Tab-separated table of C-alpha atoms in Angstrom:
chain	number	residue	atom	x	y	z
A	1	UNK	CA	95.602	134.541	95.697
A	2	UNK	CA	93.541	133.050	92.130
A	3	UNK	CA	91.023	129.977	93.394
A	4	UNK	CA	92.751	126.845	91.904
A	5	UNK	CA	90.700	125.846	88.212
A	6	UNK	CA	89.310	122.023	90.152
A	7	UNK	CA	87.825	124.301	93.470
A	8	UNK	CA	86.639	126.757	90.890
A	9	UNK	CA	85.155	124.031	88.302
A	10	UNK	CA	83.867	121.508	90.705
A	11	UNK	CA	82.091	125.035	92.654
A	12	UNK	CA	80.496	125.839	89.592
A	13	UNK	CA	79.097	121.857	89.662
A	14	UNK	CA	77.757	122.657	93.142
A	15	UNK	CA	75.903	125.313	92.364
A	16	UNK	CA	74.339	124.079	89.535
A	17	UNK	CA	72.940	121.469	91.094
A	18	UNK	CA	71.821	123.118	94.115
A	19	UNK	CA	69.984	125.809	91.798
A	20	UNK	CA	68.639	121.510	89.824
A	21	UNK	CA	66.882	121.153	93.280
A	22	UNK	CA	65.609	124.085	94.333
A	23	UNK	CA	64.375	127.802	92.600
A	24	UNK	CA	64.601	129.298	95.776
A	25	UNK	CA	68.485	128.055	96.804
A	26	UNK	CA	69.586	130.971	99.093
A	27	UNK	CA	72.701	130.970	97.110
A	28	UNK	CA	76.538	130.730	99.510
A	29	UNK	CA	79.007	128.371	98.824
A	30	UNK	CA	81.912	127.207	100.945
A	31	UNK	CA	84.789	124.974	100.250
A	32	UNK	CA	84.699	121.832	103.290
A	33	UNK	CA	88.185	120.413	101.985
A	34	UNK	CA	90.405	120.514	99.801
A	35	UNK	CA	93.566	118.365	99.335
A	36	UNK	CA	95.397	115.171	97.486
A	37	UNK	CA	92.973	112.911	97.773
A	38	UNK	CA	89.666	114.664	98.041
A	39	UNK	CA	88.381	118.375	97.446
A	40	UNK	CA	84.728	118.948	98.404
A	41	UNK	CA	82.748	122.082	98.038
A	42	UNK	CA	78.961	123.196	99.543
A	43	UNK	CA	76.790	125.038	97.932
A	44	UNK	CA	73.616	125.953	100.104
A	45	UNK	CA	72.463	122.529	100.750
A	46	UNK	CA	74.202	120.603	98.011
A	47	UNK	CA	77.722	119.037	98.747
A	48	UNK	CA	80.159	118.125	95.489
A	49	UNK	CA	83.076	115.852	96.295
A	50	UNK	CA	85.889	114.933	93.683
A	51	UNK	CA	87.200	111.625	94.370
A	52	UNK	CA	90.713	110.729	94.982
A	53	UNK	CA	93.092	111.160	90.997
A	54	UNK	CA	92.782	107.317	89.509
A	55	UNK	CA	89.410	106.419	91.148
A	56	UNK	CA	87.777	103.360	90.337
A	57	UNK	CA	84.584	103.720	89.130
A	58	UNK	CA	83.866	100.519	89.025
A	59	UNK	CA	84.713	100.405	93.142
A	60	UNK	CA	82.967	103.266	93.319
A	61	UNK	CA	79.928	103.134	91.747
A	62	UNK	CA	79.154	99.567	93.789
A	63	UNK	CA	80.061	101.927	96.386
A	64	UNK	CA	77.189	104.580	96.301
A	65	UNK	CA	75.051	101.690	95.754
A	66	UNK	CA	75.537	100.429	98.777
A	67	UNK	CA	75.332	103.909	100.174
A	68	UNK	CA	71.294	104.217	98.105
A	69	UNK	CA	70.018	101.231	99.685
A	70	UNK	CA	70.791	101.515	103.583
A	71	UNK	CA	69.394	105.731	104.065
A	72	UNK	CA	69.288	104.800	107.669
A	73	UNK	CA	72.611	104.250	107.943
A	74	UNK	CA	74.655	106.076	105.452
A	75	UNK	CA	73.788	109.508	103.849
A	76	UNK	CA	72.583	108.733	100.389
A	77	UNK	CA	73.985	110.359	96.989
A	78	UNK	CA	72.256	112.786	95.456
A	79	UNK	CA	72.590	110.513	92.165
A	80	UNK	CA	73.223	106.753	91.464
A	81	UNK	CA	76.891	107.298	89.903
A	82	UNK	CA	79.659	110.344	89.511
A	83	UNK	CA	80.305	112.320	87.019
A	84	UNK	CA	83.294	113.093	85.012
A	85	UNK	CA	84.951	117.059	85.763
A	86	UNK	CA	86.690	117.860	82.618
A	87	UNK	CA	89.817	118.601	83.120
A	88	UNK	CA	90.247	117.479	85.763
A	89	UNK	CA	89.927	113.609	84.946
A	90	UNK	CA	88.627	113.666	88.457
A	91	UNK	CA	85.368	111.811	89.304
A	92	UNK	CA	82.559	114.007	91.181
A	93	UNK	CA	79.890	112.511	93.485
A	94	UNK	CA	77.015	114.635	94.690
A	95	UNK	CA	75.155	114.691	98.253
A	96	UNK	CA	72.448	116.721	101.144
A	97	UNK	CA	74.534	118.901	102.995
A	98	UNK	CA	74.310	117.308	107.022
A	99	UNK	CA	75.673	119.439	110.145
A	100	UNK	CA	79.005	118.067	110.763
A	101	UNK	CA	80.601	117.072	114.289
A	102	UNK	CA	81.576	120.223	116.573
A	103	UNK	CA	85.299	119.950	116.463
A	104	UNK	CA	85.325	122.562	119.734
A	105	UNK	CA	82.602	120.338	121.901
A	106	UNK	CA	84.257	117.200	122.424
A	107	UNK	CA	81.865	116.319	125.819
A	108	UNK	CA	79.287	116.388	122.953
A	109	UNK	CA	81.074	113.460	120.646
A	110	UNK	CA	78.712	111.215	119.458
A	111	UNK	CA	80.524	108.131	120.567
A	112	UNK	CA	77.261	105.744	121.565
A	113	UNK	CA	75.673	106.824	117.960
A	114	UNK	CA	78.866	106.558	115.711
A	115	UNK	CA	78.880	102.590	117.876
A	116	UNK	CA	75.346	101.873	116.261
A	117	UNK	CA	75.710	103.193	113.264
A	118	UNK	CA	78.797	100.768	113.065
A	119	UNK	CA	77.001	97.472	114.174
A	120	UNK	CA	74.207	97.764	112.234
A	121	UNK	CA	76.254	98.054	109.085
A	122	UNK	CA	78.276	95.280	110.438
A	123	UNK	CA	74.998	93.261	110.531
A	124	UNK	CA	73.507	94.246	107.624
A	125	UNK	CA	74.723	91.781	104.750
A	126	UNK	CA	76.364	93.682	101.443
A	127	UNK	CA	73.161	94.932	99.210
A	128	UNK	CA	75.130	94.405	95.712
A	129	UNK	CA	78.921	92.595	95.817
A	130	UNK	CA	80.968	95.253	96.821
A	131	UNK	CA	85.551	95.254	96.932
A	132	UNK	CA	87.294	94.623	100.107
A	133	UNK	CA	86.933	97.863	102.500
A	134	UNK	CA	90.469	99.778	101.327
A	135	UNK	CA	92.117	100.294	105.494
A	136	UNK	CA	94.798	97.484	104.822
A	137	UNK	CA	95.742	99.388	101.334
A	138	UNK	CA	95.352	103.174	102.958
A	139	UNK	CA	97.927	101.367	105.878
A	140	UNK	CA	100.131	99.993	103.119
A	141	UNK	CA	100.984	103.781	101.247
A	142	UNK	CA	101.444	105.692	104.236
A	143	UNK	CA	104.219	103.306	105.572
A	144	UNK	CA	105.196	103.177	101.436
A	145	UNK	CA	105.122	107.566	101.805
A	146	UNK	CA	106.929	107.253	104.990
A	147	UNK	CA	110.030	104.831	102.928
A	148	UNK	CA	110.007	107.388	100.224
A	149	UNK	CA	110.052	110.849	102.202
A	150	UNK	CA	111.418	110.094	105.513
A	151	UNK	CA	113.686	107.172	105.438
A	152	UNK	CA	116.050	109.448	108.250
A	153	UNK	CA	113.885	110.345	110.068
A	154	UNK	CA	114.623	109.579	113.403
A	155	UNK	CA	111.310	108.289	114.462
A	156	UNK	CA	110.791	105.638	111.107
A	157	UNK	CA	112.717	103.621	112.387
A	158	UNK	CA	110.148	101.745	115.574
A	159	UNK	CA	107.478	102.919	112.873
A	160	UNK	CA	108.616	100.025	110.023
A	161	UNK	CA	109.665	97.870	112.531
A	162	UNK	CA	106.029	97.897	114.491
A	163	UNK	CA	104.633	97.404	110.504
A	164	UNK	CA	107.198	94.438	110.561
A	165	UNK	CA	105.329	92.773	113.871
A	166	UNK	CA	101.325	92.455	112.085
A	167	UNK	CA	99.539	89.379	109.609
A	168	UNK	CA	99.628	90.144	106.202
A	169	UNK	CA	96.382	91.136	106.256
A	170	UNK	CA	96.599	93.737	107.554
A	171	UNK	CA	99.290	95.056	105.585
A	172	UNK	CA	96.715	94.211	103.122
A	173	UNK	CA	99.365	91.572	101.864
A	174	UNK	CA	96.903	89.289	101.786
A	175	UNK	CA	93.498	88.608	101.757
A	176	UNK	CA	91.288	90.161	105.202
A	177	UNK	CA	90.480	86.669	107.032
A	178	UNK	CA	87.129	88.259	106.259
A	179	UNK	CA	85.840	88.369	103.272
A	180	UNK	CA	81.999	89.025	103.591
A	181	UNK	CA	81.096	91.502	106.822
A	182	UNK	CA	80.261	94.765	105.615
A	183	UNK	CA	82.846	97.855	106.870
A	184	UNK	CA	83.260	101.388	106.381
A	185	UNK	CA	87.234	101.440	106.134
A	186	UNK	CA	88.017	104.692	107.766
A	187	UNK	CA	85.892	105.294	110.672
A	188	UNK	CA	86.308	108.136	112.683
A	189	UNK	CA	83.957	111.479	113.392
A	190	UNK	CA	84.708	113.310	111.120
A	191	UNK	CA	82.845	110.562	109.241
A	192	UNK	CA	78.961	110.897	110.731
A	193	UNK	CA	76.829	114.709	109.996
A	194	UNK	CA	73.329	114.753	110.487
A	195	UNK	CA	70.793	114.958	108.395
A	196	UNK	CA	69.015	116.675	108.065
A	197	UNK	CA	70.527	119.866	109.121
A	198	UNK	CA	71.220	120.751	111.856
A	199	UNK	CA	69.889	118.026	114.009
A	200	UNK	CA	68.425	115.039	111.924
A	201	UNK	CA	69.774	111.637	112.739
A	202	UNK	CA	73.691	111.058	112.661
A	203	UNK	CA	74.265	109.130	109.257
A	204	UNK	CA	78.105	107.457	108.511
A	205	UNK	CA	79.751	109.731	105.159
A	206	UNK	CA	82.660	108.686	103.020
A	207	UNK	CA	82.101	105.872	101.706
A	208	UNK	CA	85.615	105.403	99.123
A	209	UNK	CA	86.552	102.804	101.550
A	210	UNK	CA	83.969	100.649	102.227
A	211	UNK	CA	84.057	96.726	101.519
A	212	UNK	CA	83.680	93.768	102.941
A	213	UNK	CA	86.840	92.638	105.636
A	214	UNK	CA	87.541	92.273	108.700
A	215	UNK	CA	84.616	94.504	110.875
A	216	UNK	CA	87.674	95.595	114.186
A	217	UNK	CA	89.136	97.521	111.650
A	218	UNK	CA	86.231	99.996	111.618
A	219	UNK	CA	86.724	99.601	115.390
A	220	UNK	CA	90.711	99.902	115.135
A	221	UNK	CA	91.192	104.345	115.498
A	222	UNK	CA	89.385	104.951	118.404
A	223	UNK	CA	90.765	101.107	120.446
A	224	UNK	CA	94.285	102.485	119.175
A	225	UNK	CA	93.614	106.658	120.770
A	226	UNK	CA	92.673	104.621	124.080
A	227	UNK	CA	95.362	102.714	124.174
A	228	UNK	CA	98.155	105.691	122.978
A	229	UNK	CA	96.039	107.632	126.001
A	230	UNK	CA	94.894	110.120	123.534
A	231	UNK	CA	91.037	109.104	124.146
A	232	UNK	CA	89.728	108.991	127.641
A	233	UNK	CA	88.982	105.595	129.189
A	234	UNK	CA	84.756	106.461	129.502
A	235	UNK	CA	84.725	107.520	125.940
A	236	UNK	CA	86.350	104.328	125.028
A	237	UNK	CA	84.124	102.467	127.411
A	238	UNK	CA	80.659	104.910	125.939
A	239	UNK	CA	81.598	103.657	122.749
A	240	UNK	CA	83.016	99.944	123.412
A	241	UNK	CA	79.809	99.564	125.103
A	242	UNK	CA	77.303	101.172	122.622
A	243	UNK	CA	78.758	98.602	119.833
A	244	UNK	CA	77.894	95.995	122.055
A	245	UNK	CA	74.740	96.662	122.584
A	246	UNK	CA	73.957	97.201	119.602
A	247	UNK	CA	74.881	93.388	118.702
A	248	UNK	CA	78.251	94.341	116.588
A	249	UNK	CA	79.930	91.377	115.298
A	250	UNK	CA	83.503	93.321	116.286
A	251	UNK	CA	84.384	91.769	119.548
A	252	UNK	CA	82.305	89.568	121.680
A	253	UNK	CA	79.340	90.764	123.394
A	254	UNK	CA	81.383	90.172	126.589
A	255	UNK	CA	84.793	89.815	128.195
A	256	UNK	CA	87.672	90.930	126.639
A	257	UNK	CA	87.850	92.581	123.206
A	258	UNK	CA	91.688	93.177	122.928
A	259	UNK	CA	92.217	89.678	120.930
A	260	UNK	CA	89.588	91.391	118.246
A	261	UNK	CA	90.712	94.767	118.181
A	262	UNK	CA	95.064	94.148	119.039
A	263	UNK	CA	95.978	93.889	114.837
A	264	UNK	CA	93.605	96.715	113.722
A	265	UNK	CA	94.340	98.836	115.960
A	266	UNK	CA	98.136	98.468	115.846
A	267	UNK	CA	98.155	99.358	111.945
A	268	UNK	CA	96.123	102.200	112.927
A	269	UNK	CA	98.440	103.717	114.754
A	270	UNK	CA	101.381	102.453	112.506
A	271	UNK	CA	99.133	104.329	109.768
A	272	UNK	CA	99.241	107.758	111.497
A	273	UNK	CA	102.487	107.601	112.651
A	274	UNK	CA	103.741	106.698	109.237
A	275	UNK	CA	101.376	110.280	108.225
A	276	UNK	CA	102.983	111.502	110.872
A	277	UNK	CA	106.657	111.373	110.423
A	278	UNK	CA	106.152	112.056	106.544
A	279	UNK	CA	104.049	114.806	107.369
A	280	UNK	CA	106.681	116.689	109.839
A	281	UNK	CA	109.256	115.600	107.398
A	282	UNK	CA	107.401	118.045	104.382
A	283	UNK	CA	106.994	120.841	106.249
A	284	UNK	CA	110.141	120.799	107.972
A	285	UNK	CA	109.028	120.532	111.465
A	286	UNK	CA	109.646	118.815	114.529
A	287	UNK	CA	107.045	116.431	115.344
A	288	UNK	CA	104.497	117.686	118.553
A	289	UNK	CA	103.418	116.128	121.477
A	290	UNK	CA	100.567	113.629	119.848
A	291	UNK	CA	102.556	112.997	117.133
A	292	UNK	CA	105.538	111.754	119.883
A	293	UNK	CA	103.296	109.448	121.597
A	294	UNK	CA	101.891	107.739	118.625
A	295	UNK	CA	105.354	106.938	117.573
A	296	UNK	CA	106.717	106.007	121.275
A	297	UNK	CA	103.581	103.120	121.538
A	298	UNK	CA	105.042	102.144	117.846
A	299	UNK	CA	107.880	102.051	119.785
A	300	UNK	CA	105.959	99.439	122.052
A	301	UNK	CA	104.486	97.406	120.247
A	302	UNK	CA	107.629	96.212	118.138
A	303	UNK	CA	108.908	94.825	121.031
A	304	UNK	CA	105.229	92.342	122.001
A	305	UNK	CA	103.884	90.708	119.507
A	306	UNK	CA	99.743	91.168	118.177
A	307	UNK	CA	97.198	89.431	120.193
A	308	UNK	CA	95.792	87.162	117.831
A	309	UNK	CA	92.434	85.470	118.179
A	310	UNK	CA	91.913	81.942	116.500
A	311	UNK	CA	89.960	83.951	114.376
A	312	UNK	CA	91.793	86.626	113.356
A	313	UNK	CA	95.320	85.028	113.122
A	314	UNK	CA	96.084	84.908	109.543
């Protein structure tokens, strides 16, 4: 099977960037991701990322600038601005390679480093003006895709009912109640790497959703996994304790965190379920056990109104 032109051209750019960084390149390339929303390739110690079609240059540049200015929290890019990959019309950025989380070693998952990095990010003023964090907008797109691609699937109604109970800001229909806190926007363990590889400090990667907004959104995916029974209570407790120990502002320093976490965790559960149903329909297959569990969670959520803290009830 021939290599897709986008992948071939991006690999050539990665090779050129790697060779510009060293005269002694141990040549070797690999594809790290090839999806409609991003293609990522590696050549030696250089990574090239083709961002999603239609990525707004005026929004991507300040996100790259933020990563450059917060090198102890975010992996800095190799250059201050993206380049365009002709003839594909895709913006491309270049990054140093970092060693990712090992998916085959769940007991070694870096929950504490992830939480500490998040707390530091949330406590740091945005170094340049940034657009809103993209979390709610991405959840809304997942719902739009579900409504278009899987309207007749039996899993769709409970997801849409759960979505309808969320406040407008969590559905991307109104400004977020916090418009100043610096947020990652799409936190999961795939967004951490060790740099320098293989055993440097953990850093956050992927600035596409970076912006200002409700910091609890960055805790929402592990919170949702815990609530759905997909994350061990001990792992969740470690993550939450580390975030609090580092002074993270998304939840109170002690006591019940759920008034702050409930709405974002519900939104991430709905987004996950919407993507699962749409993907199952596209692939013409049945839902797996994990996918069924998040849809069941949506069914339970639809009968219970979200728990709104005073600061979030907007």
